Short mmCIF file of C-alpha atoms in Angstrom, two decimals:
data_model
loop_
_atom_site.label_atom_id
_atom_site.label_comp_id
_atom_site.label_asym_id
_atom_site.label_seq_id
_atom_site.Cartn_x
_atom_site.Cartn_y
_atom_site.Cartn_z
CA UNK A 1 17.48 43.07 -26.46
CA UNK A 2 20.41 41.20 -28.12
CA UNK A 3 20.08 39.27 -31.35
CA UNK A 4 17.62 36.32 -30.85
CA UNK A 5 20.21 33.75 -31.88
CA UNK A 6 22.78 35.20 -29.50
CA UNK A 7 20.15 35.29 -26.77
CA UNK A 8 19.29 31.62 -27.32
CA UNK A 9 22.96 30.65 -27.21
CA UNK A 10 23.42 32.57 -23.97
CA UNK A 11 20.31 30.91 -22.50
CA UNK A 12 21.69 27.49 -23.48
CA UNK A 13 24.96 28.33 -21.72
CA UNK A 14 23.10 29.31 -18.54
CA UNK A 15 20.87 26.22 -18.62
CA UNK A 16 23.80 23.83 -19.09
CA UNK A 17 25.44 25.42 -16.05
CA UNK A 18 22.26 24.97 -14.01
CA UNK A 19 21.49 28.69 -13.96
CA UNK A 20 17.85 28.20 -14.86
CA UNK A 21 16.58 31.54 -13.54
CA UNK A 22 19.04 33.45 -15.72
CA UNK A 23 18.16 31.28 -18.73
CA UNK A 24 14.43 31.75 -18.18
CA UNK A 25 14.81 35.54 -17.94
CA UNK A 26 16.51 35.65 -21.33
CA UNK A 27 14.03 33.28 -22.93
CA UNK A 28 11.04 35.23 -21.64
CA UNK A 29 12.52 38.34 -23.27
CA UNK A 30 12.89 36.43 -26.54
CA UNK A 31 9.29 35.21 -26.37
CA UNK A 32 8.00 38.68 -25.50
CA UNK A 33 9.39 39.86 -28.82
CA UNK A 34 8.60 36.68 -30.75
CA UNK A 35 5.88 34.59 -29.00
CA UNK A 36 5.99 31.79 -31.56
CA UNK A 37 9.73 31.13 -31.42
CA UNK A 38 9.73 27.29 -31.04
CA UNK A 39 13.35 26.93 -29.95
CA UNK A 40 12.79 29.41 -27.14
CA UNK A 41 9.63 27.57 -26.10
CA UNK A 42 11.41 24.21 -26.09
CA UNK A 43 14.36 25.51 -24.12
CA UNK A 44 12.18 27.39 -21.63
CA UNK A 45 10.12 24.26 -21.03
CA UNK A 46 13.25 22.19 -20.44
CA UNK A 47 14.62 24.77 -18.00
CA UNK A 48 11.36 24.68 -16.06
CA UNK A 49 11.41 20.88 -16.02
CA UNK A 50 14.99 20.84 -14.73
CA UNK A 51 13.92 23.35 -12.08
CA UNK A 52 11.16 20.98 -10.89
CA UNK A 53 8.19 22.86 -12.41
CA UNK A 54 6.80 20.10 -14.58
CA UNK A 55 3.28 21.46 -14.99
CA UNK A 56 4.56 24.81 -16.30
CA UNK A 57 7.05 23.02 -18.51
CA UNK A 58 4.35 21.00 -20.27
CA UNK A 59 2.55 24.18 -21.31
CA UNK A 60 5.57 25.72 -23.06
CA UNK A 61 6.76 22.43 -24.56
CA UNK A 62 3.29 21.73 -25.95
CA UNK A 63 3.22 25.20 -27.54
CA UNK A 64 6.58 24.53 -29.14
CA UNK A 65 5.51 21.12 -30.43
CA UNK A 66 2.33 22.58 -31.92
CA UNK A 67 4.52 24.94 -33.93
CA UNK A 68 7.02 22.25 -34.91
CA UNK A 69 5.34 18.82 -34.61
CA UNK A 70 8.25 16.94 -36.22
CA UNK A 71 10.75 18.16 -33.59
CA UNK A 72 11.80 14.84 -32.09
CA UNK A 73 13.73 16.18 -29.08
CA UNK A 74 10.89 18.56 -28.26
CA UNK A 75 8.44 15.67 -28.34
CA UNK A 76 10.63 13.61 -26.01
CA UNK A 77 11.03 16.60 -23.66
CA UNK A 78 7.26 17.09 -23.53
CA UNK A 79 6.76 13.42 -22.67
CA UNK A 80 9.34 13.73 -19.87
CA UNK A 81 7.53 16.75 -18.49
CA UNK A 82 4.17 14.96 -18.69
CA UNK A 83 5.59 12.01 -16.79
CA UNK A 84 7.05 14.33 -14.15
CA UNK A 85 3.64 16.01 -13.86
CA UNK A 86 1.96 12.63 -13.26
CA UNK A 87 0.34 12.37 -16.70
CA UNK A 88 1.45 8.99 -18.14
CA UNK A 89 -1.52 8.75 -20.53
CA UNK A 90 -0.56 12.08 -22.08
CA UNK A 91 3.08 10.98 -22.29
CA UNK A 92 2.10 7.86 -24.24
CA UNK A 93 0.06 9.96 -26.66
CA UNK A 94 2.94 12.37 -27.14
CA UNK A 95 5.38 9.53 -27.89
CA UNK A 96 3.04 7.61 -30.21
CA UNK A 97 4.46 9.09 -33.49
CA UNK A 98 7.96 7.91 -32.50
CA UNK A 99 7.12 4.33 -31.48
CA UNK A 100 8.14 2.83 -34.82
CA UNK A 101 11.73 4.06 -34.51
CA UNK A 102 13.44 1.32 -32.49
CA UNK A 103 16.70 3.25 -32.55
CA UNK A 104 15.38 5.91 -30.17
CA UNK A 105 16.22 4.33 -26.82
CA UNK A 106 15.01 7.35 -24.85
CA UNK A 107 11.56 7.08 -26.43
CA UNK A 108 11.10 3.45 -25.43
CA UNK A 109 12.51 4.02 -21.96
CA UNK A 110 9.94 6.77 -21.46
CA UNK A 111 7.17 4.58 -22.87
CA UNK A 112 8.11 1.78 -20.52
CA UNK A 113 8.09 4.15 -17.55
CA UNK A 114 4.64 5.43 -18.51
CA UNK A 115 3.29 1.92 -19.03
CA UNK A 116 4.63 0.81 -15.66
CA UNK A 117 3.00 3.82 -14.02
CA UNK A 118 -0.30 2.74 -15.58
CA UNK A 119 -0.01 -0.79 -14.19
CA UNK A 120 0.86 -2.40 -17.53
CA UNK A 121 4.18 -4.11 -16.70
CA UNK A 122 4.08 -6.65 -19.54
CA UNK A 123 3.96 -3.86 -22.13
CA UNK A 124 6.60 -1.98 -20.14
CA UNK A 125 8.93 -4.98 -20.40
CA UNK A 126 8.59 -4.90 -24.20
CA UNK A 127 9.36 -1.17 -24.31
CA UNK A 128 12.39 -1.42 -22.02
CA UNK A 129 13.71 -4.41 -23.98
CA UNK A 130 13.60 -2.36 -27.19
CA UNK A 131 15.33 0.51 -25.40
CA UNK A 132 18.19 -1.75 -24.26
CA UNK A 133 18.84 -2.88 -27.83
CA UNK A 134 19.67 0.70 -28.68
CA UNK A 135 21.43 1.48 -25.41
CA UNK A 136 22.58 -1.77 -23.76
CA UNK A 137 24.66 -0.03 -21.06
CA UNK A 138 21.94 2.28 -19.79
CA UNK A 139 21.74 1.56 -16.06
CA UNK A 140 18.36 3.24 -15.52
CA UNK A 141 16.76 1.19 -18.27
CA UNK A 142 18.11 -2.04 -16.76
CA UNK A 143 16.68 -0.93 -13.42
CA UNK A 144 13.29 -0.10 -14.91
CA UNK A 145 13.18 -3.40 -16.78
CA UNK A 146 14.04 -5.22 -13.56
CA UNK A 147 11.25 -3.46 -11.70
CA UNK A 148 8.77 -4.33 -14.44
CA UNK A 149 9.79 -7.99 -14.28
CA UNK A 150 9.38 -7.83 -10.50
CA UNK A 151 5.83 -6.53 -10.93
CA UNK A 152 5.14 -9.58 -13.11
CA UNK A 153 6.51 -11.92 -10.45
CA UNK A 154 9.56 -12.82 -12.55
CA UNK A 155 12.02 -12.32 -9.75
CA UNK A 156 15.03 -14.06 -11.34
CA UNK A 157 14.88 -11.80 -14.38
CA UNK A 158 14.24 -8.82 -12.15
CA UNK A 159 17.32 -9.51 -10.03
CA UNK A 160 19.50 -10.00 -13.11
CA UNK A 161 18.61 -6.63 -14.61
CA UNK A 162 18.79 -4.74 -11.32
CA UNK A 163 22.25 -6.19 -10.65
CA UNK A 164 23.22 -5.18 -14.20
CA UNK A 165 22.18 -1.63 -13.34
CA UNK A 166 24.39 -1.66 -10.24
CA UNK A 167 27.32 -3.11 -12.17
CA UNK A 168 27.03 -0.36 -14.80
CA UNK A 169 26.41 2.44 -12.32
CA UNK A 170 27.41 1.47 -8.76
CA UNK A 171 26.28 4.82 -7.34
CA UNK A 172 22.69 4.40 -8.59
CA UNK A 173 20.93 4.50 -5.21
CA UNK A 174 17.55 3.56 -6.69
CA UNK A 175 18.99 0.26 -7.95
CA UNK A 176 20.32 -0.71 -4.52
CA UNK A 177 16.94 0.13 -2.98
CA UNK A 178 15.04 -1.89 -5.59
CA UNK A 179 17.35 -4.85 -5.10
CA UNK A 180 16.74 -4.68 -1.37
CA UNK A 181 12.98 -4.72 -1.93
CA UNK A 182 13.30 -7.70 -4.27
CA UNK A 183 15.53 -9.65 -1.90
CA UNK A 184 13.04 -9.14 0.92
CA UNK A 185 10.35 -10.66 -1.30
CA UNK A 186 12.59 -13.70 -1.83
CA UNK A 187 13.20 -14.11 1.92
CA UNK A 188 16.85 -12.97 1.83
CA UNK A 189 16.39 -10.47 4.61
CA UNK A 190 19.96 -9.85 5.73
CA UNK A 191 20.95 -9.07 2.15
CA UNK A 192 17.85 -6.88 1.78
CA UNK A 193 18.82 -4.80 4.81
CA UNK A 194 22.37 -4.44 3.48
CA UNK A 195 21.18 -3.34 0.03
CA UNK A 196 18.89 -0.74 1.55
CA UNK A 197 21.80 0.52 3.63
CA UNK A 198 23.94 0.81 0.50
CA UNK A 199 21.24 3.03 -1.01
CA UNK A 200 21.05 5.10 2.17
CA UNK A 201 24.84 5.52 2.24
CA UNK A 202 24.65 6.94 -1.28
CA UNK A 203 21.57 9.07 -0.61
CA UNK A 204 20.94 9.59 3.13
CA UNK A 205 17.46 11.08 2.70
CA UNK A 206 16.24 8.35 0.33
CA UNK A 207 12.83 7.65 1.89
CA UNK A 208 12.09 4.53 -0.19
CA UNK A 209 15.35 2.91 0.90
CA UNK A 210 14.68 3.61 4.58
CA UNK A 211 11.13 2.26 4.12
CA UNK A 212 12.38 -0.90 2.38
CA UNK A 213 14.88 -1.44 5.16
CA UNK A 214 12.19 -1.05 7.78
CA UNK A 215 9.97 -3.61 6.09
CA UNK A 216 12.85 -6.11 5.90
CA UNK A 217 13.67 -5.55 9.58
CA UNK A 218 10.06 -6.08 10.64
CA UNK A 219 9.81 -9.18 8.45
CA UNK A 220 12.84 -10.54 10.31
CA UNK A 221 11.21 -9.81 13.67
CA UNK A 222 13.60 -6.99 14.60
CA UNK A 223 10.88 -4.67 15.85
CA UNK A 224 13.10 -2.25 17.76
CA UNK A 225 14.99 -1.22 14.62
CA UNK A 226 12.03 -1.83 12.33
CA UNK A 227 9.67 0.61 14.05
CA UNK A 228 12.25 3.39 13.81
CA UNK A 229 12.63 2.88 10.08
CA UNK A 230 8.87 2.49 9.70
CA UNK A 231 8.52 6.19 10.49
CA UNK A 232 9.92 6.86 7.01
CA UNK A 233 6.55 5.85 5.60
CA UNK A 234 5.48 9.46 6.15
CA UNK A 235 8.18 10.67 3.78
CA UNK A 236 7.80 7.71 1.43
CA UNK A 237 4.06 8.37 1.02
CA UNK A 238 3.68 12.05 1.95
CA UNK A 239 0.29 12.48 0.29
CA UNK A 240 -1.20 10.00 2.77
CA UNK A 241 -0.34 12.09 5.82
CA UNK A 242 -1.60 15.47 6.97
CA UNK A 243 -0.63 16.90 10.32
CA UNK A 244 -3.58 18.33 12.27
CA UNK A 245 -3.26 21.31 14.59
CA UNK A 246 -1.51 20.80 17.87
CA UNK A 247 1.54 18.89 19.03
CA UNK A 248 2.46 15.41 17.85
CA UNK A 249 2.66 13.00 20.78
CA UNK A 250 6.23 11.89 21.46
CA UNK A 251 5.51 9.30 24.13
CA UNK A 252 5.45 11.80 27.01
CA UNK A 253 2.89 12.28 29.81
CA UNK A 254 -0.79 12.08 28.87
CA UNK A 255 -2.63 12.71 32.16
CA UNK A 256 -5.62 14.98 31.59
CA UNK A 257 -4.96 15.49 27.90
CA UNK A 258 -6.99 14.62 24.84
CA UNK A 259 -5.15 12.75 22.11
CA UNK A 260 -6.38 12.34 18.55
CA UNK A 261 -5.26 9.08 16.95
CA UNK A 262 -5.20 9.20 13.15
CA UNK A 263 -5.98 5.82 11.60
CA UNK A 264 -3.89 5.15 8.53
CA UNK A 265 -3.46 2.74 5.64
CA UNK A 266 -6.05 -0.06 5.38
CA UNK A 267 -8.96 -1.15 7.56
CA UNK A 268 -6.95 -4.13 8.75
CA UNK A 269 -4.19 -1.84 9.99
CA UNK A 270 -6.71 0.20 11.98
CA UNK A 271 -8.13 -2.95 13.56
CA UNK A 272 -4.73 -4.47 14.31
CA UNK A 273 -3.37 -1.40 16.05
CA UNK A 274 -6.58 -0.52 17.88
CA UNK A 275 -5.09 -2.62 20.70
CA UNK A 276 -3.12 0.47 21.68
CA UNK A 277 -6.17 2.68 22.37
CA UNK A 278 -6.82 1.30 25.89
CA UNK A 279 -3.10 1.70 26.62
CA UNK A 280 -3.37 5.41 25.85
CA UNK A 281 -6.42 5.69 28.09
CA UNK A 282 -4.57 3.85 30.86
CA UNK A 283 -2.01 6.65 30.82
CA UNK A 284 -4.74 9.14 31.62
CA UNK A 285 -5.60 10.36 28.13
CA UNK A 286 -9.00 11.02 26.62
CA UNK A 287 -8.71 9.05 23.40
CA UNK A 288 -10.31 10.20 20.17
CA UNK A 289 -9.95 8.15 17.00
CA UNK A 290 -10.30 9.43 13.43
CA UNK A 291 -10.98 6.47 11.13
CA UNK A 292 -12.92 5.16 8.15
CA UNK A 293 -16.67 5.60 8.49
CA UNK A 294 -17.33 1.84 8.42
CA UNK A 295 -15.29 1.41 11.61
CA UNK A 296 -16.79 4.24 13.66
CA UNK A 297 -19.53 2.24 15.43
CA UNK A 298 -17.14 -0.60 16.24
CA UNK A 299 -14.38 1.59 17.67
CA UNK A 300 -16.80 3.92 19.46
CA UNK A 301 -17.84 0.93 21.60
CA UNK A 302 -14.25 -0.02 22.42
CA UNK A 303 -13.12 0.42 26.05
CA UNK A 304 -10.89 3.44 26.38
CA UNK A 305 -12.21 5.26 23.30
CA UNK A 306 -14.10 8.47 24.10
CA UNK A 307 -14.89 9.47 20.52
CA UNK A 308 -14.61 7.73 17.16
CA UNK A 309 -15.22 9.96 14.16
CA UNK A 310 -14.83 9.82 10.41
CA UNK A 311 -11.74 11.09 8.64
CA UNK A 312 -11.59 14.83 8.39
CA UNK A 313 -13.81 15.65 11.38
CA UNK A 314 -10.82 16.40 13.60
CA UNK A 315 -12.37 17.22 17.01
CA UNK A 316 -10.51 19.57 19.34
CA UNK A 317 -7.51 17.91 20.96
CA UNK A 318 -4.28 18.62 22.78
CA UNK A 319 -2.06 16.06 21.07
CA UNK A 320 -2.23 13.87 17.99
CA UNK A 321 -0.45 10.74 16.78
CA UNK A 322 -0.45 8.57 13.65
CA UNK A 323 -1.84 5.21 14.70
CA UNK A 324 0.96 3.05 13.31
CA UNK A 325 3.55 5.06 15.22
CA UNK A 326 2.11 3.67 18.47
CA UNK A 327 4.14 0.42 18.47
CA UNK A 328 7.34 2.49 18.36
CA UNK A 329 6.18 4.89 21.06
CA UNK A 330 5.19 1.97 23.30
CA UNK A 331 8.46 0.19 22.41
CA UNK A 332 6.74 -3.00 21.32
CA UNK A 333 8.91 -6.07 20.75
CA UNK A 334 8.09 -9.65 19.83
CA UNK A 335 8.18 -10.53 23.52
CA UNK A 336 5.58 -8.01 24.64
CA UNK A 337 3.00 -7.51 21.89
CA UNK A 338 -0.04 -6.12 23.73
CA UNK A 339 -3.44 -7.84 23.83
CA UNK A 340 -2.71 -10.88 21.66
CA UNK A 341 -5.89 -12.64 22.81
CA UNK A 342 -8.89 -10.33 22.37
CA UNK A 343 -9.30 -6.58 22.62
CA UNK A 344 -12.50 -5.99 20.64
CA UNK A 345 -16.00 -7.16 21.49
CA UNK A 346 -18.98 -7.76 19.27
CA UNK A 347 -22.32 -6.26 20.20
CA UNK A 348 -23.87 -9.02 22.40
CA UNK A 349 -27.42 -8.49 21.10
CA UNK A 350 -26.36 -8.59 17.46
CA UNK A 351 -24.12 -11.59 18.04
CA UNK A 352 -27.04 -13.42 19.65
CA UNK A 353 -29.21 -12.44 16.68
CA UNK A 354 -26.67 -13.94 14.28
CA UNK A 355 -26.43 -17.08 16.42
CA UNK A 356 -30.17 -17.61 16.13
CA UNK A 357 -30.23 -17.10 12.36
CA UNK A 358 -27.16 -19.04 11.28
CA UNK A 359 -27.41 -22.80 10.74
CA UNK A 360 -26.77 -25.15 13.62
CA UNK A 361 -23.46 -26.98 13.47
CA UNK A 362 -19.91 -26.00 12.67
CA UNK A 363 -19.69 -22.51 11.14
CA UNK A 364 -16.62 -21.64 9.14
CA UNK A 365 -16.45 -18.13 7.71
CA UNK A 366 -14.68 -17.92 4.35
CA UNK A 367 -12.95 -15.03 2.54
CA UNK A 368 -10.85 -15.59 -0.59
CA UNK A 369 -10.21 -12.10 -1.96
CA UNK A 370 -9.22 -8.68 -0.69
CA UNK A 371 -9.66 -5.16 -1.96
CA UNK A 372 -8.68 -5.18 -5.67
CA UNK A 373 -7.28 -1.66 -5.25
CA UNK A 374 -4.67 -2.90 -2.77
CA UNK A 375 -1.16 -2.66 -4.22
CA UNK A 376 -0.44 -6.33 -3.48
CA UNK A 377 -3.91 -7.73 -4.18
CA UNK A 378 -2.78 -9.79 -7.17
CA UNK A 379 -0.60 -11.83 -4.80
CA UNK A 380 -2.71 -11.94 -1.65
CA UNK A 381 -6.11 -12.75 -3.21
CA UNK A 382 -6.91 -16.27 -4.32
CA UNK A 383 -8.71 -17.37 -7.50
CA UNK A 384 -12.01 -18.89 -6.53
CA UNK A 385 -11.28 -21.98 -8.62
CA UNK A 386 -8.55 -22.93 -6.14
CA UNK A 387 -11.01 -23.41 -3.26
CA UNK A 388 -12.25 -26.87 -4.27
CA UNK A 389 -10.41 -28.96 -1.64
CA UNK A 390 -11.56 -26.61 1.13
CA UNK A 391 -15.18 -26.96 0.02
CA UNK A 392 -14.84 -30.74 0.05
CA UNK A 393 -13.25 -30.82 3.49
CA UNK A 394 -15.74 -28.39 5.00
CA UNK A 395 -18.71 -30.66 4.21
CA UNK A 396 -21.16 -27.79 3.93
CA UNK A 397 -20.07 -25.78 6.96
CA UNK A 398 -18.79 -22.75 5.03
CA UNK A 399 -20.40 -19.31 5.26
CA UNK A 400 -19.17 -16.63 2.88
CA UNK A 401 -18.06 -13.38 4.48
CA UNK A 402 -16.68 -12.17 1.17
CA UNK A 403 -17.56 -8.59 0.30
CA UNK A 404 -16.67 -6.26 -2.53
CA UNK A 405 -16.18 -7.12 -6.18
CA UNK A 406 -15.68 -10.85 -5.52
CA UNK A 407 -18.79 -11.34 -3.37
CA UNK A 408 -20.95 -12.48 -6.28
CA UNK A 409 -18.55 -15.36 -6.98
CA UNK A 410 -20.12 -17.29 -4.10
CA UNK A 411 -22.85 -18.36 -6.50
CA UNK A 412 -20.35 -20.76 -8.04
CA UNK A 413 -19.50 -22.39 -4.72
CA UNK A 414 -21.81 -25.31 -3.91
CA UNK A 415 -22.81 -25.63 -0.28
CA UNK A 416 -21.61 -22.18 0.80
CA UNK A 417 -24.06 -19.91 2.60
CA UNK A 418 -24.03 -16.21 1.74
CA UNK A 419 -24.64 -13.51 4.36
CA UNK A 420 -22.59 -10.70 2.90
CA UNK A 421 -25.52 -8.42 2.04
CA UNK A 422 -26.09 -8.05 5.79
CA UNK A 423 -22.51 -6.99 6.58
CA UNK A 424 -23.40 -3.32 6.50
CA UNK A 425 -20.46 -2.06 8.57
CA UNK A 426 -17.70 -3.47 10.70
CA UNK A 427 -19.76 -3.54 13.87
CA UNK A 428 -22.20 -5.87 12.12
CA UNK A 429 -19.34 -7.85 10.59
CA UNK A 430 -17.82 -8.27 14.05
CA UNK A 431 -21.13 -9.69 15.30
CA UNK A 432 -21.22 -12.17 12.40
CA UNK A 433 -17.61 -13.23 12.95
CA UNK A 434 -18.24 -13.67 16.67
CA UNK A 435 -20.93 -16.21 15.75
CA UNK A 436 -18.43 -18.38 13.84
CA UNK A 437 -16.35 -21.26 15.11
CA UNK A 438 -13.50 -20.58 12.71
CA UNK A 439 -12.52 -18.08 10.02
CA UNK A 440 -10.55 -19.14 6.94
CA UNK A 441 -9.33 -16.15 4.98
CA UNK A 442 -6.64 -14.63 2.85
CA UNK A 443 -4.79 -11.60 4.22
CA UNK A 444 -7.66 -9.14 4.62
CA UNK A 445 -9.24 -7.02 7.34
CA UNK A 446 -11.43 -10.02 8.25
CA UNK A 447 -8.29 -11.81 9.48
CA UNK A 448 -7.56 -8.93 11.83
CA UNK A 449 -11.14 -8.67 13.00
CA UNK A 450 -11.32 -12.36 13.87
CA UNK A 451 -8.00 -12.18 15.70
CA UNK A 452 -9.04 -9.04 17.58
CA UNK A 453 -12.27 -10.76 18.68
CA UNK A 454 -10.41 -13.87 19.81
CA UNK A 455 -12.06 -16.08 17.18
CA UNK A 456 -9.81 -18.84 15.74
CA UNK A 457 -8.62 -17.73 12.33
CA UNK A 458 -6.55 -19.41 9.64
CA UNK A 459 -4.82 -17.03 7.25
CA UNK A 460 -3.64 -18.11 3.81
CA UNK A 461 -0.55 -16.09 2.89
CA UNK A 462 1.37 -15.47 -0.35
CA UNK A 463 5.04 -16.36 -0.63
CA UNK A 464 6.03 -12.71 -0.08
CA UNK A 465 3.78 -11.81 2.86
CA UNK A 466 3.11 -8.47 4.44
CA UNK A 467 5.74 -7.56 7.05
CA UNK A 468 3.44 -8.21 10.02
CA UNK A 469 3.30 -11.94 9.36
CA UNK A 470 7.11 -12.29 9.26
CA UNK A 471 8.55 -15.50 7.77
CA UNK A 472 8.77 -19.21 8.54
CA UNK A 473 6.25 -19.36 11.37
CA UNK A 474 2.75 -20.80 11.59
CA UNK A 475 1.58 -18.54 14.41
CA UNK A 476 1.44 -14.78 14.96
CA UNK A 477 2.49 -12.83 18.04
CA UNK A 478 -0.28 -10.36 17.22
CA UNK A 479 -3.16 -12.83 17.59
CA UNK A 480 -3.08 -15.85 19.88
CA UNK A 481 -5.83 -17.70 17.99
CA UNK A 482 -4.27 -17.33 14.53
CA UNK A 483 -2.72 -20.02 12.37
CA UNK A 484 -0.73 -19.14 9.25
CA UNK A 485 -0.63 -21.21 6.05
CA UNK A 486 2.08 -20.05 3.65
CA UNK A 487 2.87 -20.55 0.00
CA UNK A 488 6.01 -22.64 -0.44
CA UNK A 489 6.57 -21.03 -3.85
CA UNK A 490 5.33 -17.78 -5.39
CA UNK A 491 1.78 -18.18 -6.64
CA UNK A 492 1.33 -21.70 -5.20
CA UNK A 493 -2.19 -21.49 -3.79
CA UNK A 494 -2.70 -25.21 -4.45
CA UNK A 495 -0.28 -26.18 -1.71
CA UNK A 496 -1.84 -23.73 0.74
CA UNK A 497 -5.37 -24.91 0.02
CA UNK A 498 -4.35 -28.55 0.43
CA UNK A 499 -2.85 -27.76 3.84
CA UNK A 500 -5.99 -25.91 4.95
CA UNK A 501 -8.23 -28.68 3.63
CA UNK A 502 -6.26 -31.32 5.56
CA UNK A 503 -6.44 -29.27 8.76
CA UNK A 504 -10.14 -28.56 8.23
CA UNK A 505 -10.92 -32.25 7.73
CA UNK A 506 -9.63 -32.88 11.26
CA UNK A 507 -12.14 -30.52 12.88
CA UNK A 508 -15.22 -30.76 10.67
CA UNK A 509 -18.22 -32.65 11.86
CA UNK A 510 -21.16 -33.48 9.58
CA UNK A 511 -23.21 -30.42 8.74
CA UNK A 512 -26.98 -30.25 8.25
CA UNK A 513 -28.19 -31.83 5.02
CA UNK A 514 -29.66 -28.48 3.99
CA UNK A 515 -26.15 -27.35 3.00
CA UNK A 516 -26.41 -28.74 -0.54
CA UNK A 517 -26.41 -25.66 -2.76
CA UNK A 518 -25.55 -21.98 -2.59
CA UNK A 519 -28.13 -20.09 -0.64
CA UNK A 520 -28.69 -16.77 1.05
CA UNK A 521 -29.66 -16.50 4.70
CA UNK A 522 -32.66 -14.20 5.12
CA UNK A 523 -32.39 -11.69 7.92
CA UNK A 524 -34.67 -8.86 9.00
CA UNK A 525 -33.48 -5.31 8.33
CA UNK A 526 -30.83 -4.15 10.74
CA UNK A 527 -31.33 -0.93 12.67
CA UNK A 528 -29.07 0.91 15.04
CA UNK A 529 -29.83 3.38 17.75
CA UNK A 530 -26.78 5.55 18.36
CA UNK A 531 -26.80 8.12 21.12
CA UNK A 532 -25.27 11.48 20.25
CA UNK A 533 -21.66 11.80 21.33
CA UNK A 534 -20.64 14.79 23.39
CA UNK A 535 -17.13 15.91 22.73
CA UNK A 536 -15.07 16.26 25.93
CA UNK A 537 -13.65 19.67 26.68
CA UNK A 538 -10.06 20.13 25.65
CA UNK A 539 -7.61 20.26 28.55
CA UNK A 540 -5.84 23.51 29.31
CA UNK A 541 -2.62 21.54 29.78
CA UNK A 542 -0.51 21.86 26.66
#
């Protein structure tokens, strides 16, 4: 082989020209002769990283850094590879010896990126701010700082830095996409759509930009265009989608065929779009639904559903479809949303059981928090301390339907009954909700369940709501019995609660005097008898 120095220089030439395979071949020869050559290890790792093989790159870069721990560029390269491999904790550890050097902009940009990935935006802001002192015209750092500010709800600062990024680097597609997302959150929907389009013009296959544009279109009520763009969710979040065997339904004939509907995203999404199952059956299909286990009993009893099974069971079928593609395939618009009144039914016997056990008088179900793992939970869930005016207005008629991590907080709410230990699955929850006169909730699956059952429901929404609630309206085309209460400003739950309390005071009648302290309603153990389900034979028609 040639002289090692000449070989390294030749490998550098190949790598700078993007000829990574040629560079790697030379470097492997160098390492075969001299396994502990740190420069070859560093360069090989960087070639692999540039070639999209982050996991392999980390191995060689770590070997090089072990041999030369003071090699600053090698340490930065290893951190980049660790970030690309989805290892932000490791990247922070790798960068730790360089944190004190505020002149290394790349170090602090990487640290900020890792901190953001770990859900620590306040620390990320500090890191990006330090990075900009050393490199004030770095467009990517301005963009990252803007995104971190956005995560903290500081939208003015976020917009300033994202616009700085665009001014410095107008062809930075990610900045246009991020600005579009931010503008949608601040209700500037036409601008949001335009920004997303600017990103798409620069990078036609940019899934996040198409997704952001779809969300803005749906928020504006433009369902026809919005549903088309919403299909990009599958490329935006590819790990959430797996195609089963068979053909994907394209809206064509269904007579005599079995179709497997794949529930997706959250429980509320499954409940909201379950309205389409009877429509599939009406076209002659045998409908099978793959969903979360807690929804199986509820959906199995739904008209038009032949089989409901847990995720991964995948019974034999002719066709399949992702559930949230159904509005597009049925060409749903604001004018013809199907089944806005009621399309689910509670078990009559269980509902009667709940009616006997719950207190006489007005019954108002209450939920103040969603799943803490939800990406927007910090905005959509309400601090329990904010509920005071609702408690006063309800005059003891509240019944907690809160589940999950926040369920125990009911102990601090005077006069609120607690039945959550009996909400064992969504079929039981549906029976409890059907026994209520009204549901007051933040944006959770309970809101969808109440709406699907036709029970009046008031939903308390953050300033930047989910796309399905649109903007500037107090009703929802999805649920006829729903009333929406919106924040006038980001984070302003006080105004929302005051509105709900005033509306509640108009409908509340005095409740029994027993509602004076938190208490738990005692119920006998719940048992279910479920007949075995026989899977229908798959049709020969393909």
